[in-house]
PDB file of C-alpha atoms and ligand atoms in Angstrom:
ATOM      1  CA  MET D 110       0.000   0.000   0.000  1.00 80.00           C
ATOM      2  CA  ALA D 111       1.245   3.512  -0.830  1.00 88.00           C
ATOM      3  CA  LEU D 112       1.994   5.993   1.949  1.00 97.00           C
ATOM      4  CA  VAL D 113      -1.123   7.906   2.977  1.00 98.00           C
ATOM      5  CA  SER D 114      -1.814  11.267   4.573  1.00 98.00           C
ATOM      6  CA  ALA D 115      -2.779  11.065   8.243  1.00 98.00           C
ATOM      7  CA  ALA D 116      -5.877  13.263   7.918  1.00 98.00           C
ATOM      8  CA  GLU D 117      -8.361  10.504   7.132  1.00 97.00           C
ATOM      9  CA  MET D 118      -6.680   8.028   9.485  1.00 98.00           C
ATOM     10  CA  LEU D 119      -7.008  10.354  12.459  1.00 98.00           C
ATOM     11  CA  LYS D 120     -10.510  11.519  11.582  1.00 98.00           C
ATOM     12  CA  LYS D 121     -11.610   7.891  11.652  1.00 98.00           C
ATOM     13  CA  ALA D 122      -9.749   7.357  14.938  1.00 98.00           C
ATOM     14  CA  ARG D 123     -11.452  10.346  16.520  1.00 98.00           C
ATOM     15  CA  GLU D 124     -14.885   9.143  15.385  1.00 97.00           C
ATOM     16  CA  GLY D 125     -14.136   5.556  16.441  1.00 98.00           C
ATOM     17  CA  GLN D 126     -12.690   6.590  19.849  1.00 98.00           C
ATOM     18  CA  TYR D 127      -9.242   5.094  19.454  1.00 98.00           C
ATOM     19  CA  ALA D 128      -5.788   6.533  18.777  1.00 98.00           C
ATOM     20  CA  VAL D 129      -3.186   5.868  16.115  1.00 98.00           C
ATOM     21  CA  GLY D 130       0.327   5.196  17.423  1.00 98.00           C
ATOM     22  CA  ALA D 131       3.006   7.539  16.059  1.00 98.00           C
ATOM     23  CA  PHE D 132       6.405   5.946  16.599  1.00 98.00           C
ATOM     24  CA  ASN D 133       9.736   7.709  16.051  1.00 98.00           C
ATOM     25  CA  THR D 134      12.268   5.914  13.908  1.00 98.00           C
ATOM     26  CA  ASN D 135      16.055   6.094  13.931  1.00 97.00           C
ATOM     27  CA  ASN D 136      17.287   3.749  11.231  1.00 97.00           C
ATOM     28  CA  LEU D 137      16.455   0.988   8.767  1.00 98.00           C
ATOM     29  CA  GLU D 138      15.857  -1.785  11.293  1.00 98.00           C
ATOM     30  CA  TRP D 139      13.883   0.498  13.617  1.00 98.00           C
ATOM     31  CA  THR D 140      11.585   1.298  10.714  1.00 98.00           C
ATOM     32  CA  GLN D 141      11.206  -2.412   9.931  1.00 98.00           C
ATOM     33  CA  ALA D 142      10.404  -3.094  13.590  1.00 98.00           C
ATOM     34  CA  ILE D 143       7.602  -0.495  13.613  1.00 98.00           C
ATOM     35  CA  LEU D 144       6.165  -1.719  10.314  1.00 98.00           C
ATOM     36  CA  ARG D 145       6.262  -5.345  11.507  1.00 98.00           C
ATOM     37  CA  GLY D 146       4.415  -4.405  14.692  1.00 98.00           C
ATOM     38  CA  ALA D 147       1.709  -2.420  12.896  1.00 98.00           C
ATOM     39  CA  GLN D 148       1.214  -5.119  10.260  1.00 98.00           C
ATOM     40  CA  ALA D 149       0.951  -7.855  12.918  1.00 98.00           C
ATOM     41  CA  ALA D 150      -1.635  -5.760  14.771  1.00 98.00           C
ATOM     42  CA  ASN D 151      -3.436  -4.919  11.527  1.00 98.00           C
ATOM     43  CA  ALA D 152      -3.375  -1.264  12.587  1.00 98.00           C
ATOM     44  CA  PRO D 153      -2.891   2.078  10.852  1.00 98.00           C
ATOM     45  CA  VAL D 154       0.400   3.620  11.960  1.00 98.00           C
ATOM     46  CA  MET D 155       2.438   6.803  11.752  1.00 98.00           C
ATOM     47  CA  ILE D 156       6.211   6.589  11.409  1.00 98.00           C
ATOM     48  CA  GLN D 157       7.831   9.851  12.365  1.00 98.00           C
ATOM     49  CA  THR D 158      11.288  11.334  12.128  1.00 98.00           C
ATOM     50  CA  SER D 159      12.457  14.195  14.288  1.00 98.00           C
ATOM     51  CA  MET D 160      14.732  16.672  12.496  1.00 98.00           C
ATOM     52  CA  GLY D 161      17.683  15.207  14.404  1.00 98.00           C
ATOM     53  CA  ALA D 162      16.843  11.599  13.537  1.00 98.00           C
ATOM     54  CA  ALA D 163      16.432  12.498   9.863  1.00 98.00           C
ATOM     55  CA  LYS D 164      19.874  14.128   9.897  1.00 98.00           C
ATOM     56  CA  TYR D 165      21.305  11.029  11.596  1.00 98.00           C
ATOM     57  CA  MET D 166      19.732   8.789   8.957  1.00 98.00           C
ATOM     58  CA  GLY D 167      21.224  10.785   6.082  1.00 98.00           C
ATOM     59  CA  GLY D 168      18.474  13.291   5.335  1.00 98.00           C
ATOM     60  CA  TYR D 169      14.743  13.435   4.651  1.00 98.00           C
ATOM     61  CA  GLN D 170      15.061  11.866   1.209  1.00 98.00           C
ATOM     62  CA  VAL D 171      16.734   8.793   2.721  1.00 98.00           C
ATOM     63  CA  CYS D 172      13.990   8.509   5.363  1.00 98.00           C
ATOM     64  CA  TYR D 173      11.322   8.774   2.694  1.00 98.00           C
ATOM     65  CA  ASP D 174      12.997   6.190   0.448  1.00 98.00           C
ATOM     66  CA  ILE D 175      13.483   3.745   3.329  1.00 98.00           C
ATOM     67  CA  VAL D 176       9.865   3.899   4.467  1.00 98.00           C
ATOM     68  CA  LYS D 177       8.412   3.810   0.973  1.00 98.00           C
ATOM     69  CA  ASP D 178      10.630   0.945  -0.203  1.00 98.00           C
ATOM     70  CA  LEU D 179      10.116  -1.121   2.959  1.00 98.00           C
ATOM     71  CA  ILE D 180       6.349  -0.864   2.550  1.00 98.00           C
ATOM     72  CA  ASP D 181       6.812  -2.494  -0.855  1.00 98.00           C
ATOM     73  CA  SER D 182       9.468  -5.053   0.010  1.00 98.00           C
ATOM     74  CA  MET D 183       7.796  -6.119   3.278  1.00 98.00           C
ATOM     75  CA  GLY D 184       4.377  -6.328   1.618  1.00 98.00           C
ATOM     76  CA  ILE D 185       2.845  -3.930   4.158  1.00 98.00           C
ATOM     77  CA  THR D 186      -0.922  -3.602   3.649  1.00 98.00           C
ATOM     78  CA  VAL D 187      -1.892  -1.416   6.651  1.00 98.00           C
ATOM     79  CA  PRO D 188      -2.129   2.375   6.120  1.00 98.00           C
ATOM     80  CA  VAL D 189       1.188   4.088   6.914  1.00 98.00           C
ATOM     81  CA  ALA D 190       1.802   7.838   7.105  1.00 98.00           C
ATOM     82  CA  LEU D 191       5.341   9.253   7.130  1.00 98.00           C
ATOM     83  CA  HIS D 192       5.356  12.274   9.422  1.00 98.00           C
ATOM     84  CA  LEU D 193       7.857  14.984  10.352  1.00 98.00           C
ATOM     85  CA  ASP D 194       7.919  15.377  14.154  1.00 98.00           C
ATOM     86  CA  HIS D 195       8.528  18.870  15.649  1.00 97.00           C
ATOM     87  CA  GLY D 196       9.609  20.451  12.372  1.00 98.00           C
ATOM     88  CA  GLU D 197      10.820  23.985  11.854  1.00 98.00           C
ATOM     89  CA  TYR D 198       9.032  25.899   9.075  1.00 98.00           C
ATOM     90  CA  GLU D 199      11.748  25.261   6.453  1.00 98.00           C
ATOM     91  CA  ASP D 200      11.941  21.584   7.338  1.00 98.00           C
ATOM     92  CA  ALA D 201       8.174  21.176   7.022  1.00 98.00           C
ATOM     93  CA  LEU D 202       8.314  22.655   3.505  1.00 98.00           C
ATOM     94  CA  LYS D 203      11.241  20.458   2.559  1.00 98.00           C
ATOM     95  CA  CYS D 204       9.429  17.300   3.726  1.00 98.00           C
ATOM     96  CA  ILE D 205       6.303  18.248   1.753  1.00 98.00           C
ATOM     97  CA  GLU D 206       8.477  18.602  -1.334  1.00 98.00           C
ATOM     98  CA  ILE D 207      10.180  15.240  -0.773  1.00 98.00           C
ATOM     99  CA  GLY D 208       6.995  13.256  -0.306  1.00 98.00           C
ATOM    100  CA  TYR D 209       6.342  12.979   3.435  1.00 98.00           C
ATOM    101  CA  THR D 210       2.608  12.479   3.741  1.00 98.00           C
ATOM    102  CA  SER D 211       2.278  14.415   6.999  1.00 98.00           C
ATOM    103  CA  VAL D 212       4.218  17.186   8.731  1.00 98.00           C
ATOM    104  CA  MET D 213       4.276  18.845  12.102  1.00 98.00           C
ATOM    105  CA  PHE D 214       5.171  22.506  12.025  1.00 98.00           C
ATOM    106  CA  ASP D 215       6.148  23.284  15.608  1.00 97.00           C
ATOM    107  CA  GLY D 216       6.047  27.030  16.112  1.00 96.00           C
ATOM    108  CA  SER D 217       5.228  26.771  19.811  1.00 92.00           C
ATOM    109  CA  HIS D 218       8.451  28.612  20.726  1.00 91.00           C
ATOM    110  CA  LEU D 219       7.496  31.576  18.496  1.00 95.00           C
ATOM    111  CA  PRO D 220       5.264  34.531  19.407  1.00 95.00           C
ATOM    112  CA  PHE D 221       1.714  33.197  18.982  1.00 95.00           C
ATOM    113  CA  ASP D 222       0.834  35.437  16.013  1.00 97.00           C
ATOM    114  CA  GLU D 223       3.880  34.246  14.123  1.00 97.00           C
ATOM    115  CA  ASN D 224       3.088  30.616  14.987  1.00 97.00           C
ATOM    116  CA  LEU D 225      -0.410  31.147  13.517  1.00 98.00           C
ATOM    117  CA  GLU D 226       0.800  32.892  10.359  1.00 98.00           C
ATOM    118  CA  LYS D 227       3.398  30.262   9.589  1.00 98.00           C
ATOM    119  CA  ALA D 228       0.885  27.490  10.364  1.00 98.00           C
ATOM    120  CA  LYS D 229      -1.523  28.962   7.783  1.00 98.00           C
ATOM    121  CA  ASP D 230       1.219  29.032   5.196  1.00 98.00           C
ATOM    122  CA  VAL D 231       2.273  25.424   5.897  1.00 98.00           C
ATOM    123  CA  VAL D 232      -1.380  24.312   5.706  1.00 98.00           C
ATOM    124  CA  ALA D 233      -1.829  25.941   2.276  1.00 98.00           C
ATOM    125  CA  LYS D 234       1.316  24.343   0.875  1.00 98.00           C
ATOM    126  CA  ALA D 235       0.746  20.947   2.513  1.00 98.00           C
ATOM    127  CA  HIS D 236      -2.897  20.657   1.523  1.00 98.00           C
ATOM    128  CA  ALA D 237      -2.075  21.554  -2.073  1.00 98.00           C
ATOM    129  CA  ALA D 238       0.152  18.453  -2.036  1.00 98.00           C
ATOM    130  CA  GLY D 239      -2.320  16.231  -0.140  1.00 98.00           C
ATOM    131  CA  VAL D 240      -0.174  16.286   3.018  1.00 98.00           C
ATOM    132  CA  SER D 241      -1.680  16.508   6.524  1.00 98.00           C
ATOM    133  CA  VAL D 242      -0.537  19.078   9.092  1.00 98.00           C
ATOM    134  CA  GLU D 243      -0.063  19.044  12.866  1.00 98.00           C
ATOM    135  CA  CYS D 244       0.691  22.225  14.819  1.00 98.00           C
ATOM    136  CA  GLU D 245       1.379  22.865  18.461  1.00 96.00           C
ATOM    137  CA  VAL D 246       0.097  25.316  21.026  1.00 93.00           C
ATOM    138  CA  GLY D 247       1.601  25.529  24.499  1.00 81.00           C
ATOM    139  CA  SER D 248       4.937  23.778  24.622  1.00 73.00           C
ATOM    140  CA  ILE D 249       5.252  20.151  25.691  1.00 75.00           C
ATOM    141  CA  GLY D 250       7.664  19.768  28.590  1.00 70.00           C
ATOM    142  CA  GLY D 251      10.967  17.925  28.599  1.00 68.00           C
ATOM    143  CA  GLU D 252      13.413  17.426  25.778  1.00 63.00           C
ATOM    144  CA  GLU D 253      12.755  15.792  22.411  1.00 61.00           C
ATOM    145  CA  ASP D 254      15.916  15.331  20.392  1.00 64.00           C
ATOM    146  CA  GLY D 255      17.320  18.732  21.260  1.00 62.00           C
ATOM    147  CA  ILE D 256      13.945  20.528  21.197  1.00 58.00           C
ATOM    148  CA  ILE D 257      13.326  21.706  24.742  1.00 57.00           C
ATOM    149  CA  GLY D 258       9.880  22.740  25.950  1.00 54.00           C
ATOM    150  CA  SER D 259       9.189  24.043  29.423  1.00 50.00           C
ATOM    151  CA  GLY D 260       5.808  22.311  29.617  1.00 58.00           C
ATOM    152  CA  GLU D 261       2.634  24.264  30.090  1.00 76.00           C
ATOM    153  CA  LEU D 262      -1.115  23.921  29.850  1.00 90.00           C
ATOM    154  CA  ALA D 263      -2.305  25.216  26.496  1.00 93.00           C
ATOM    155  CA  ASP D 264      -4.748  28.111  26.368  1.00 95.00           C
ATOM    156  CA  PRO D 265      -8.038  26.850  24.817  1.00 96.00           C
ATOM    157  CA  ALA D 266      -8.576  30.189  23.021  1.00 97.00           C
ATOM    158  CA  GLU D 267      -5.200  29.811  21.318  1.00 97.00           C
ATOM    159  CA  CYS D 268      -6.058  26.185  20.509  1.00 97.00           C
ATOM    160  CA  LYS D 269      -9.249  27.355  18.822  1.00 98.00           C
ATOM    161  CA  ALA D 270      -7.395  29.975  16.763  1.00 98.00           C
ATOM    162  CA  MET D 271      -4.829  27.369  15.712  1.00 98.00           C
ATOM    163  CA  SER D 272      -7.512  24.806  14.891  1.00 98.00           C
ATOM    164  CA  ASP D 273      -9.284  27.417  12.731  1.00 98.00           C
ATOM    165  CA  THR D 274      -6.203  27.769  10.489  1.00 97.00           C
ATOM    166  CA  GLY D 275      -7.298  24.490   8.879  1.00 98.00           C
ATOM    167  CA  ILE D 276      -4.657  22.208  10.396  1.00 98.00           C
ATOM    168  CA  ASP D 277      -5.630  18.542  10.463  1.00 98.00           C
ATOM    169  CA  PHE D 278      -4.697  17.746  14.076  1.00 98.00           C
ATOM    170  CA  LEU D 279      -3.566  19.700  17.080  1.00 98.00           C
ATOM    171  CA  ALA D 280      -0.881  19.074  19.688  1.00 97.00           C
ATOM    172  CA  ALA D 281      -1.561  20.944  22.905  1.00 94.00           C
ATOM    173  CA  GLY D 282       0.187  20.880  26.266  1.00 93.00           C
ATOM    174  CA  ILE D 283      -1.960  19.190  28.917  1.00 94.00           C
ATOM    175  CA  GLY D 284       0.727  18.417  31.486  1.00 91.00           C
ATOM    176  CA  ASN D 285       2.447  15.849  29.254  1.00 93.00           C
ATOM    177  CA  ILE D 286       6.205  15.826  28.842  1.00 90.00           C
ATOM    178  CA  HIS D 287       8.735  14.147  26.563  1.00 90.00           C
ATOM    179  CA  GLY D 288      10.961  11.511  28.119  1.00 91.00           C
ATOM    180  CA  SER D 289      10.377   9.754  31.446  1.00 88.00           C
ATOM    181  CA  TYR D 290       7.853  11.244  33.850  1.00 88.00           C
ATOM    182  CA  PRO D 291       9.293  12.419  37.175  1.00 86.00           C
ATOM    183  CA  GLU D 292       8.148  10.846  40.468  1.00 86.00           C
ATOM    184  CA  ASN D 293       6.216  13.972  41.393  1.00 85.00           C
ATOM    185  CA  TRP D 294       4.322  14.252  38.070  1.00 87.00           C
ATOM    186  CA  THR D 295       0.701  15.093  38.815  1.00 88.00           C
ATOM    187  CA  GLY D 296      -0.757  13.470  35.691  1.00 92.00           C
ATOM    188  CA  LEU D 297      -2.536  14.789  32.617  1.00 94.00           C
ATOM    189  CA  SER D 298      -4.869  17.746  33.018  1.00 94.00           C
ATOM    190  CA  PHE D 299      -8.190  16.357  31.764  1.00 96.00           C
ATOM    191  CA  GLU D 300      -9.830  19.661  32.601  1.00 96.00           C
ATOM    192  CA  THR D 301      -7.569  21.376  30.067  1.00 96.00           C
ATOM    193  CA  LEU D 302      -8.096  18.596  27.517  1.00 97.00           C
ATOM    194  CA  GLU D 303     -11.879  18.895  27.836  1.00 98.00           C
ATOM    195  CA  ALA D 304     -11.742  22.676  27.479  1.00 98.00           C
ATOM    196  CA  ILE D 305      -9.623  22.303  24.314  1.00 98.00           C
ATOM    197  CA  ALA D 306     -11.883  19.604  22.838  1.00 98.00           C
ATOM    198  CA  ASP D 307     -14.920  21.827  23.509  1.00 98.00           C
ATOM    199  CA  VAL D 308     -13.648  24.595  21.224  1.00 98.00           C
ATOM    200  CA  THR D 309     -11.921  22.658  18.434  1.00 97.00           C
ATOM    201  CA  ASP D 310     -14.912  21.160  16.592  1.00 95.00           C
ATOM    202  CA  GLY D 311     -14.001  17.496  16.821  1.00 96.00           C
ATOM    203  CA  LYS D 312     -10.485  18.027  15.488  1.00 97.00           C
ATOM    204  CA  PRO D 313      -8.206  15.069  16.324  1.00 98.00           C
ATOM    205  CA  LEU D 314      -5.900  15.950  19.244  1.00 98.00           C
ATOM    206  CA  VAL D 315      -2.338  14.720  19.673  1.00 98.00           C
ATOM    207  CA  LEU D 316      -0.728  13.482  22.880  1.00 97.00           C
ATOM    208  CA  HIS D 317       3.032  13.928  22.827  1.00 96.00           C
ATOM    209  CA  GLY D 318       5.223  12.299  25.450  1.00 95.00           C
ATOM    210  CA  GLY D 319       3.308   9.007  25.264  1.00 96.00           C
ATOM    211  CA  SER D 320       6.035   7.038  27.075  1.00 97.00           C
ATOM    212  CA  GLY D 321       5.204   6.276  30.684  1.00 95.00           C
ATOM    213  CA  ILE D 322       1.616   7.548  30.839  1.00 96.00           C
ATOM    214  CA  PRO D 323      -0.463   4.958  32.730  1.00 96.00           C
ATOM    215  CA  LEU D 324      -3.066   3.036  30.691  1.00 97.00           C
ATOM    216  CA  ASP D 325      -6.081   4.518  32.510  1.00 98.00           C
ATOM    217  CA  GLN D 326      -4.927   8.065  31.689  1.00 97.00           C
ATOM    218  CA  VAL D 327      -4.233   7.090  28.072  1.00 98.00           C
ATOM    219  CA  GLN D 328      -7.736   5.669  27.730  1.00 98.00           C
ATOM    220  CA  LYS D 329      -9.364   8.673  29.349  1.00 98.00           C
ATOM    221  CA  ALA D 330      -7.431  11.017  27.043  1.00 98.00           C
ATOM    222  CA  ILE D 331      -8.636   9.024  24.013  1.00 98.00           C
ATOM    223  CA  SER D 332     -12.229   9.247  25.236  1.00 98.00           C
ATOM    224  CA  LEU D 333     -11.825  13.051  25.354  1.00 98.00           C
ATOM    225  CA  GLY D 334     -10.500  13.445  21.791  1.00 98.00           C
ATOM    226  CA  VAL D 335      -6.876  12.299  21.633  1.00 98.00           C
ATOM    227  CA  SER D 336      -6.440  10.430  18.328  1.00 98.00           C
ATOM    228  CA  LYS D 337      -2.654  10.314  17.861  1.00 98.00           C
ATOM    229  CA  ILE D 338      -0.197   9.283  20.564  1.00 98.00           C
ATOM    230  CA  ASN D 339       3.550   9.799  20.126  1.00 98.00           C
ATOM    231  CA  VAL D 340       5.907   7.181  21.526  1.00 98.00           C
ATOM    232  CA  ASN D 341       9.671   7.443  21.354  1.00 98.00           C
ATOM    233  CA  THR D 342      11.500   7.011  24.677  1.00 97.00           C
ATOM    234  CA  GLU D 343       9.894   3.666  25.550  1.00 98.00           C
ATOM    235  CA  CYS D 344      11.023   2.172  22.220  1.00 98.00           C
ATOM    236  CA  GLN D 345      14.550   3.358  22.939  1.00 98.00           C
ATOM    237  CA  GLU D 346      14.422   1.924  26.457  1.00 98.00           C
ATOM    238  CA  VAL D 347      13.258  -1.556  25.418  1.00 98.00           C
ATOM    239  CA  PHE D 348      15.835  -1.580  22.588  1.00 98.00           C
ATOM    240  CA  ALA D 349      18.658  -0.658  24.979  1.00 98.00           C
ATOM    241  CA  SER D 350      17.636  -3.116  27.630  1.00 98.00           C
ATOM    242  CA  ALA D 351      17.322  -6.085  25.229  1.00 98.00           C
ATOM    243  CA  THR D 352      20.713  -5.218  23.717  1.00 98.00           C
ATOM    244  CA  ARG D 353      22.258  -4.909  27.192  1.00 98.00           C
ATOM    245  CA  LYS D 354      20.879  -8.336  28.132  1.00 98.00           C
ATOM    246  CA  TYR D 355      22.338  -9.937  24.991  1.00 98.00           C
ATOM    247  CA  ILE D 356      25.789  -8.552  25.759  1.00 98.00           C
ATOM    248  CA  GLU D 357      25.656  -9.173  29.510  1.00 98.00           C
ATOM    249  CA  GLU D 358      24.777 -12.804  28.800  1.00 98.00           C
ATOM    250  CA  GLY D 359      27.942 -12.974  26.678  1.00 98.00           C
ATOM    251  CA  LYS D 360      26.023 -13.893  23.535  1.00 98.00           C
ATOM    252  CA  ASP D 361      28.170 -11.616  21.396  1.00 98.00           C
ATOM    253  CA  LEU D 362      31.130 -13.803  22.346  1.00 98.00           C
ATOM    254  CA  GLU D 363      29.496 -17.075  21.276  1.00 98.00           C
ATOM    255  CA  GLY D 364      30.104 -18.166  17.662  1.00 98.00           C
ATOM    256  CA  LYS D 365      29.189 -15.312  15.320  1.00 98.00           C
ATOM    257  CA  GLY D 366      27.128 -13.560  17.981  1.00 98.00           C
ATOM    258  CA  PHE D 367      29.011 -10.353  17.221  1.00 98.00           C
ATOM    259  CA  ASP D 368      27.365 -10.133  13.777  1.00 98.00           C
ATOM    260  CA  PRO D 369      25.219  -6.990  13.939  1.00 98.00           C
ATOM    261  CA  ARG D 370      22.339  -8.920  12.427  1.00 97.00           C
ATOM    262  CA  LYS D 371      22.394 -11.115  15.548  1.00 98.00           C
ATOM    263  CA  LEU D 372      23.555  -8.582  18.092  1.00 98.00           C
ATOM    264  CA  LEU D 373      20.857  -6.044  17.306  1.00 97.00           C
ATOM    265  CA  ALA D 374      18.002  -8.492  16.651  1.00 98.00           C
ATOM    266  CA  PRO D 375      16.740  -8.767  20.273  1.00 98.00           C
ATOM    267  CA  GLY D 376      16.547  -4.972  20.512  1.00 98.00           C
ATOM    268  CA  PHE D 377      14.536  -4.612  17.335  1.00 98.00           C
ATOM    269  CA  ASP D 378      12.274  -7.526  18.315  1.00 98.00           C
ATOM    270  CA  ALA D 379      11.626  -5.696  21.583  1.00 98.00           C
ATOM    271  CA  VAL D 380      10.624  -2.560  19.641  1.00 98.00           C
ATOM    272  CA  THR D 381       8.183  -4.622  17.557  1.00 98.00           C
ATOM    273  CA  GLU D 382       6.630  -6.112  20.704  1.00 98.00           C
ATOM    274  CA  LEU D 383       6.263  -2.689  22.312  1.00 98.00           C
ATOM    275  CA  VAL D 384       4.678  -1.250  19.164  1.00 98.00           C
ATOM    276  CA  LYS D 385       2.101  -4.068  19.174  1.00 98.00           C
ATOM    277  CA  GLU D 386       1.408  -3.585  22.866  1.00 98.00           C
ATOM    278  CA  ARG D 387       0.952   0.197  22.588  1.00 98.00           C
ATOM    279  CA  ILE D 388      -1.299  -0.222  19.532  1.00 98.00           C
ATOM    280  CA  GLU D 389      -3.436  -2.544  21.692  1.00 98.00           C
ATOM    281  CA  TRP D 390      -3.492   0.086  24.488  1.00 98.00           C
ATOM    282  CA  PHE D 391      -4.545   2.755  22.005  1.00 98.00           C
ATOM    283  CA  GLY D 392      -7.417   0.611  20.676  1.00 98.00           C
ATOM    284  CA  SER D 393      -6.208   0.615  17.069  1.00 98.00           C
ATOM    285  CA  THR D 394      -5.614  -3.140  16.681  1.00 98.00           C
ATOM    286  CA  ASN D 395      -7.565  -4.342  13.617  1.00 98.00           C
ATOM    287  CA  LYS D 396      -8.498  -0.783  12.585  1.00 98.00           C
ATOM    288  CA  ALA D 397      -6.477  -0.916   9.338  1.00 97.00           C
TER     289      ALA D 397
HETATM  290  P1  LIG N 512       8.301  10.267  24.393  1.00 68.64           P
HETATM  291  O1  LIG N 512       9.746  10.213  24.006  1.00 68.64           O
HETATM  292  O2  LIG N 512       8.110  10.761  25.783  1.00 68.64           O
HETATM  293  O3  LIG N 512       7.601   8.985  24.127  1.00 68.64           O
HETATM  294  O4  LIG N 512       7.621  11.380  23.454  1.00 68.64           O
HETATM  295  C1  LIG N 512       7.627  11.209  22.072  1.00 68.64           C
HETATM  296  C2  LIG N 512       7.091  12.402  21.390  1.00 68.64           C
HETATM  297  O5  LIG N 512       6.199  13.067  21.865  1.00 68.64           O
HETATM  298  C3  LIG N 512       7.643  12.739  20.064  1.00 68.64           C
HETATM  299  O6  LIG N 512       7.200  13.983  19.614  1.00 68.64           O
END
């Protein structure tokens, strides 16, 4: 199946009260692991690259080619959107040109008027190319690949103004943060989420910082309008811990255990398992 825009996928998720998992990739095998998980779960999926990960992988064109070609060679039949995560304005335009089917323009660090103006411009260019757009209001806390947000509760009036620009889905701070949640985290602000959902006309909402949010809070957020959930750190953690186990058990020293195809396999299998598990949590199993 060809890459698809995320607009329809997330509209259906919002109507059907489930969320699509958006998993960050870092390389070829990571991308395979996500695709394997989504295909096994028969679920729509978003594969996203941060600007930093795309640079690490050799550029946006490489990311696009890898995802597109793997869909063919792996015989993937579930809907897949390739999304830019936390993109600057120029990067969003570049990804539209290359063939990404979805982009996030993150202007949350800009003065609000400028964030709105640039969002409108990205929407016009993206929609002309059939590409879906995510924008952000109220920064998400923590650090995501060098992008640091102080974490705040979004202002529903600003969310409405952003939603009215014609974006396809909206990321808004509701007490969520990137990376691990601290011991003293007080949880998601459902009051804020409800207030945002009330003024955004059924627009799909995005929950960043999906790693480490307890299942009951995830489900409640979905019931209030969250239709895309971003997961990055947890994939990295399960990859690292499976790789650590392989080495600590001395498996790299047995026979050809040092072959990267063997050494890295447990880590990528762990990513696939986590992807399947989170898709189940988000209610999107069998929604392809
Ligand atoms: P986590 O790393 O906390 O899962 O957040 C991912 C994310 O929101 C990417 O934008």
